[in-house]
Structures are given as structure tokens and as C-alpha cells.
Amino acid sequence: MSLIIMAIASGFSYGFVYTSLMAKTPLETAQNLADNSELLLAGIAGWIVIISTDLIVAFSLCTFFISTNRKISMITAGIRLIYTVFLILAVYQLAAIRFIEQPTVFANDITELLGFFEQIWSFGLILFGLHLMGLGYLSIKSVHVPKFIGYLLYLGGVIYSEINIVKNSSLLDVQTVQILENELALPMALGEMLLAVWLIYMHLKNAKPAIN
């Protein structure tokens, strides 16, 4: 359930709020932020939900897979926790924008903060990809998870890490990277979403009926 909540919050905070506030020029972006300060605040609240559920998911998945391979399960959870630290640092950049009283006056400063947000989060997503690879390995080895979900998790992890390595190394231009991210969005997210659905199914299946 936490994974589904996280997906909804991510779709709102990044897919809707962040992308709708960004514009082609620093001044236009600053004006959008000035005119929609409450929307930015709602987006930050969504990021806080994502961070909170990240911690829950890291612990829950570690507990679920610990019987499959204790060492790999703990390493995988640890990587996700480090990713969450990167995410906290990234979201802090957005929170700093919220306290700028005259965004249009400090448009260049806002652009710098947004750049820090993108860069820090992108570094974190390299680790998130490694986390998904770990989950893929654990899922393939587990007797409780269909192996195809494990392969999809591993594929998604490889894509996450490689795209963000390319982004941070400037091997491709920003527009090309954005196109790749859009084209590969489904395979990146599919494994994690299917794992969430499968875990909910297993929970409901194993739940004992209530005694009247």
C-alpha cells in the first residue's frame, strides 16, 4: 500500500506540480512560483509523504525478503535509505524557494536552487536503481514472488541508474535525456508497481477471516 501511496504522491508532486510550474525562462518560472505559492507548498507536502513512505517501504521490504537473503536484503534497504537522504536534500532546495519573498527579483537564485534539486535527486536515483536491482535479485530468489517481477525490477533498476549516470555525466543533451525518460517511464516503474500489487494480493490471500 505504501508503494501505491508513494506513486500517487510522486505523480502529484513531480508529474503535476513541478512540471506545471517550470517554464522556458528563469523569469517565467519565478513568476509561476510567485503566482502559485500554495501549489508549490502542496507539492512539498507531497514530497514529504514520499520521503515518509520511502522509510516505511525500505523497512517493510527488508523484513519481507530477509528470509530469502539476509545480507542482500539489508544492503538493499540501506541503499534505499541513502537514496532517501539524497531526496531529503533535494526537496530542501524546493523548500528554500518557498521562503523567497520576491521570486521574480531572485529569478536566477531560484533557477540555481531548481538545478540543485534536479542534480541531487538525479544522483539519488542512481542509488534507487541499485536498490531496484537488489529487489530484482531478491524477488528472483524468493519463493513468494513471481520471477518475472524480479526481472522487471532488475530491468527498471538498470534503466534508472544508466539514465541518471548519463544525465550527470552530460553525455547526452537535456532534451534527449528527457525523451529517453519519457519513453522508458513504464519499464522503469512497472516492476515496482507489480511488486506492490503482488504483496497486497499475498497479504489479502493470507489474511485470516474475521471471527464474528
CSV table of C-alpha atoms in Angstrom, one decimal:
chain,number,residue,atom,x,y,z
A,1,MET,CA,0.0,0.0,0.0
A,2,SER,CA,2.9,2.4,0.8
A,3,LEU,CA,4.2,1.9,-2.7
A,4,ILE,CA,0.9,2.9,-4.2
A,5,ILE,CA,0.6,6.0,-1.9
A,6,MET,CA,4.2,6.9,-3.0
A,7,ALA,CA,3.3,6.6,-6.7
A,8,ILE,CA,0.3,8.8,-6.3
A,9,ALA,CA,2.2,11.4,-4.3
A,10,SER,CA,5.1,11.3,-6.9
A,11,GLY,CA,2.6,11.8,-9.7
A,12,PHE,CA,1.2,14.8,-8.0
A,13,SER,CA,4.4,16.5,-6.7
A,14,TYR,CA,6.6,15.9,-9.7
A,15,GLY,CA,4.3,14.9,-12.5
A,16,PHE,CA,1.8,17.7,-11.9
A,17,VAL,CA,3.1,20.4,-9.5
A,18,TYR,CA,6.8,20.6,-10.6
A,19,THR,CA,6.3,20.3,-14.3
A,20,SER,CA,3.4,22.8,-14.4
A,21,LEU,CA,5.4,25.4,-12.5
A,22,MET,CA,8.5,25.1,-14.7
A,23,ALA,CA,8.8,27.4,-17.7
A,24,LYS,CA,11.2,28.1,-20.5
A,25,THR,CA,12.9,31.1,-18.8
A,26,PRO,CA,14.0,31.8,-15.2
A,27,LEU,CA,11.8,34.8,-15.0
A,28,GLU,CA,8.7,32.9,-16.2
A,29,THR,CA,9.4,30.1,-13.8
A,30,ALA,CA,9.8,32.7,-10.9
A,31,GLN,CA,6.5,34.3,-11.9
A,32,ASN,CA,4.8,30.9,-11.9
A,33,LEU,CA,6.1,30.3,-8.4
A,34,ALA,CA,5.1,33.7,-7.2
A,35,ASP,CA,1.5,33.2,-8.5
A,36,ASN,CA,1.2,29.6,-7.3
A,37,SER,CA,2.9,29.6,-3.9
A,38,GLU,CA,0.2,27.4,-2.4
A,39,LEU,CA,0.6,24.9,-5.2
A,40,LEU,CA,4.3,24.7,-4.5
A,41,LEU,CA,3.6,24.2,-0.8
A,42,ALA,CA,1.2,21.3,-1.7
A,43,GLY,CA,3.9,19.8,-3.9
A,44,ILE,CA,6.4,20.0,-1.0
A,45,ALA,CA,3.9,18.3,1.3
A,46,GLY,CA,3.6,15.5,-1.4
A,47,TRP,CA,7.4,15.1,-1.3
A,48,ILE,CA,7.3,14.7,2.5
A,49,VAL,CA,4.7,11.9,2.0
A,50,ILE,CA,7.1,10.3,-0.5
A,51,ILE,CA,10.0,10.5,2.0
A,52,SER,CA,7.9,9.1,4.8
A,53,THR,CA,6.7,6.2,2.7
A,54,ASP,CA,10.2,5.6,1.4
A,55,LEU,CA,11.3,4.8,5.0
A,56,ILE,CA,8.3,2.5,5.6
A,57,VAL,CA,8.9,0.7,2.3
A,58,ALA,CA,12.7,0.2,3.0
A,59,PHE,CA,11.9,-1.4,6.3
A,60,SER,CA,8.9,-3.4,5.1
A,61,LEU,CA,10.8,-4.9,2.1
A,62,CYS,CA,13.8,-5.7,4.2
A,63,THR,CA,11.6,-7.6,6.6
A,64,PHE,CA,9.8,-9.4,3.7
A,65,PHE,CA,12.9,-10.5,1.9
A,66,ILE,CA,15.2,-11.2,4.9
A,67,SER,CA,14.4,-14.9,4.9
A,68,THR,CA,15.4,-15.0,1.2
A,69,ASN,CA,18.9,-13.5,1.8
A,70,ARG,CA,19.5,-11.5,4.9
A,71,LYS,CA,22.7,-9.8,3.7
A,72,ILE,CA,21.4,-8.7,0.3
A,73,SER,CA,18.1,-7.6,1.9
A,74,MET,CA,19.8,-5.4,4.4
A,75,ILE,CA,22.2,-3.9,1.8
A,76,THR,CA,19.2,-3.2,-0.5
A,77,ALA,CA,17.3,-1.5,2.3
A,78,GLY,CA,20.4,0.5,3.2
A,79,ILE,CA,20.8,1.7,-0.3
A,80,ARG,CA,17.2,2.9,-0.3
A,81,LEU,CA,17.8,4.8,3.0
A,82,ILE,CA,20.8,6.6,1.5
A,83,TYR,CA,18.7,7.4,-1.6
A,84,THR,CA,16.1,8.9,0.8
A,85,VAL,CA,18.8,11.1,2.3
A,86,PHE,CA,19.5,12.5,-1.2
A,87,LEU,CA,15.8,13.0,-1.7
A,88,ILE,CA,15.6,15.0,1.5
A,89,LEU,CA,18.5,17.2,0.5
A,90,ALA,CA,16.8,17.7,-2.9
A,91,VAL,CA,13.5,18.7,-1.5
A,92,TYR,CA,15.2,21.1,0.8
A,93,GLN,CA,16.1,23.1,-2.3
A,94,LEU,CA,12.4,23.4,-3.1
A,95,ALA,CA,11.5,24.4,0.4
A,96,ALA,CA,14.2,27.1,0.3
A,97,ILE,CA,12.4,28.6,-2.8
A,98,ARG,CA,9.1,28.7,-0.8
A,99,PHE,CA,10.7,31.3,1.6
A,100,ILE,CA,11.9,33.7,-1.1
A,101,GLU,CA,9.6,36.6,-0.7
A,102,GLN,CA,10.0,38.2,-4.1
A,103,PRO,CA,10.6,35.3,-6.6
A,104,THR,CA,10.7,37.5,-9.7
A,105,VAL,CA,13.6,39.6,-8.2
A,106,PHE,CA,15.6,36.5,-7.4
A,107,ALA,CA,14.8,34.5,-10.5
A,108,ASN,CA,18.5,33.5,-11.1
A,109,ASP,CA,18.8,32.3,-7.5
A,110,ILE,CA,15.6,30.2,-7.9
A,111,THR,CA,17.0,28.7,-11.1
A,112,GLU,CA,20.1,27.7,-9.2
A,113,LEU,CA,18.0,26.0,-6.5
A,114,LEU,CA,16.0,24.2,-9.0
A,115,GLY,CA,19.2,23.0,-10.7
A,116,PHE,CA,20.4,21.7,-7.3
A,117,PHE,CA,17.1,19.9,-6.8
A,118,GLU,CA,17.4,18.2,-10.2
A,119,GLN,CA,21.1,17.3,-9.7
A,120,ILE,CA,20.8,16.0,-6.1
A,121,TRP,CA,17.7,13.9,-6.9
A,122,SER,CA,19.4,12.5,-10.1
A,123,PHE,CA,22.4,11.4,-8.1
A,124,GLY,CA,20.0,9.7,-5.7
A,125,LEU,CA,18.1,8.0,-8.5
A,126,ILE,CA,21.4,6.2,-9.4
A,127,LEU,CA,21.2,4.6,-6.0
A,128,PHE,CA,17.5,4.0,-6.4
A,129,GLY,CA,18.3,2.0,-9.5
A,130,LEU,CA,20.8,-0.1,-7.5
A,131,HIS,CA,18.0,-0.6,-4.9
A,132,LEU,CA,15.7,-1.9,-7.6
A,133,MET,CA,18.4,-4.3,-8.9
A,134,GLY,CA,18.7,-5.6,-5.3
A,135,LEU,CA,14.9,-6.1,-5.1
A,136,GLY,CA,15.1,-7.8,-8.5
A,137,TYR,CA,17.7,-10.3,-7.3
A,138,LEU,CA,15.7,-11.0,-4.1
A,139,SER,CA,12.5,-11.4,-6.0
A,140,ILE,CA,14.0,-13.9,-8.4
A,141,LYS,CA,15.5,-15.9,-5.5
A,142,SER,CA,12.3,-15.7,-3.4
A,143,VAL,CA,9.7,-18.5,-3.4
A,144,HIS,CA,6.9,-15.9,-2.7
A,145,VAL,CA,7.3,-13.6,-5.7
A,146,PRO,CA,6.9,-14.5,-9.4
A,147,LYS,CA,10.2,-14.4,-11.1
A,148,PHE,CA,9.0,-12.2,-14.0
A,149,ILE,CA,8.5,-9.4,-11.4
A,150,GLY,CA,12.1,-9.8,-10.3
A,151,TYR,CA,13.4,-9.5,-13.9
A,152,LEU,CA,11.2,-6.4,-14.4
A,153,LEU,CA,12.6,-4.9,-11.2
A,154,TYR,CA,16.2,-5.6,-12.3
A,155,LEU,CA,15.5,-4.0,-15.8
A,156,GLY,CA,13.9,-1.0,-14.2
A,157,GLY,CA,16.9,-0.6,-11.9
A,158,VAL,CA,19.4,-0.7,-14.7
A,159,ILE,CA,17.4,1.9,-16.7
A,160,TYR,CA,17.1,4.2,-13.7
A,161,SER,CA,20.9,4.0,-12.9
A,162,GLU,CA,22.1,4.3,-16.5
A,163,ILE,CA,19.8,7.2,-17.5
A,164,ASN,CA,20.9,9.2,-14.4
A,165,ILE,CA,24.5,8.4,-14.9
A,166,VAL,CA,24.2,9.7,-18.4
A,167,LYS,CA,22.3,12.8,-17.2
A,168,ASN,CA,25.0,13.7,-14.6
A,169,SER,CA,27.9,13.0,-17.0
A,170,SER,CA,26.4,15.2,-19.7
A,171,LEU,CA,27.0,12.6,-22.4
A,172,LEU,CA,23.7,13.5,-24.0
A,173,ASP,CA,21.8,16.8,-24.2
A,174,VAL,CA,19.0,17.5,-21.8
A,175,GLN,CA,16.3,17.1,-24.4
A,176,THR,CA,17.5,13.7,-25.5
A,177,VAL,CA,17.6,12.5,-21.9
A,178,GLN,CA,14.1,13.8,-21.3
A,179,ILE,CA,12.9,11.9,-24.4
A,180,LEU,CA,14.6,8.7,-23.0
A,181,GLU,CA,13.0,9.2,-19.6
A,182,ASN,CA,9.5,9.6,-21.2
A,183,GLU,CA,9.9,6.6,-23.4
A,184,LEU,CA,11.3,4.3,-20.6
A,185,ALA,CA,9.0,5.6,-17.9
A,186,LEU,CA,6.8,2.4,-18.0
A,187,PRO,CA,9.6,-0.2,-17.8
A,188,MET,CA,11.2,1.8,-15.0
A,189,ALA,CA,8.1,1.8,-12.8
A,190,LEU,CA,6.4,-1.4,-13.9
A,191,GLY,CA,8.4,-3.8,-11.7
A,192,GLU,CA,7.9,-1.8,-8.5
A,193,MET,CA,4.2,-1.4,-9.1
A,194,LEU,CA,3.7,-5.0,-9.9
A,195,LEU,CA,5.6,-6.0,-6.7
A,196,ALA,CA,3.3,-3.7,-4.7
A,197,VAL,CA,0.2,-5.3,-6.3
A,198,TRP,CA,1.6,-8.7,-5.6
A,199,LEU,CA,2.4,-8.0,-2.0
A,200,ILE,CA,-1.1,-6.6,-1.4
A,201,TYR,CA,-2.6,-9.7,-3.1
A,202,MET,CA,-0.5,-12.0,-0.9
A,203,HIS,CA,-1.5,-10.1,2.2
A,204,LEU,CA,-5.2,-10.4,1.4
A,205,LYS,CA,-4.8,-14.0,0.5
A,206,ASN,CA,-3.1,-14.9,3.8
A,207,ALA,CA,-5.3,-12.7,5.9
A,208,LYS,CA,-7.4,-14.6,8.3
A,209,PRO,CA,-11.2,-14.1,8.1
A,210,ALA,CA,-12.7,-12.0,10.9
A,211,ILE,CA,-14.4,-14.0,13.7
A,212,ASN,CA,-17.9,-12.7,14.4
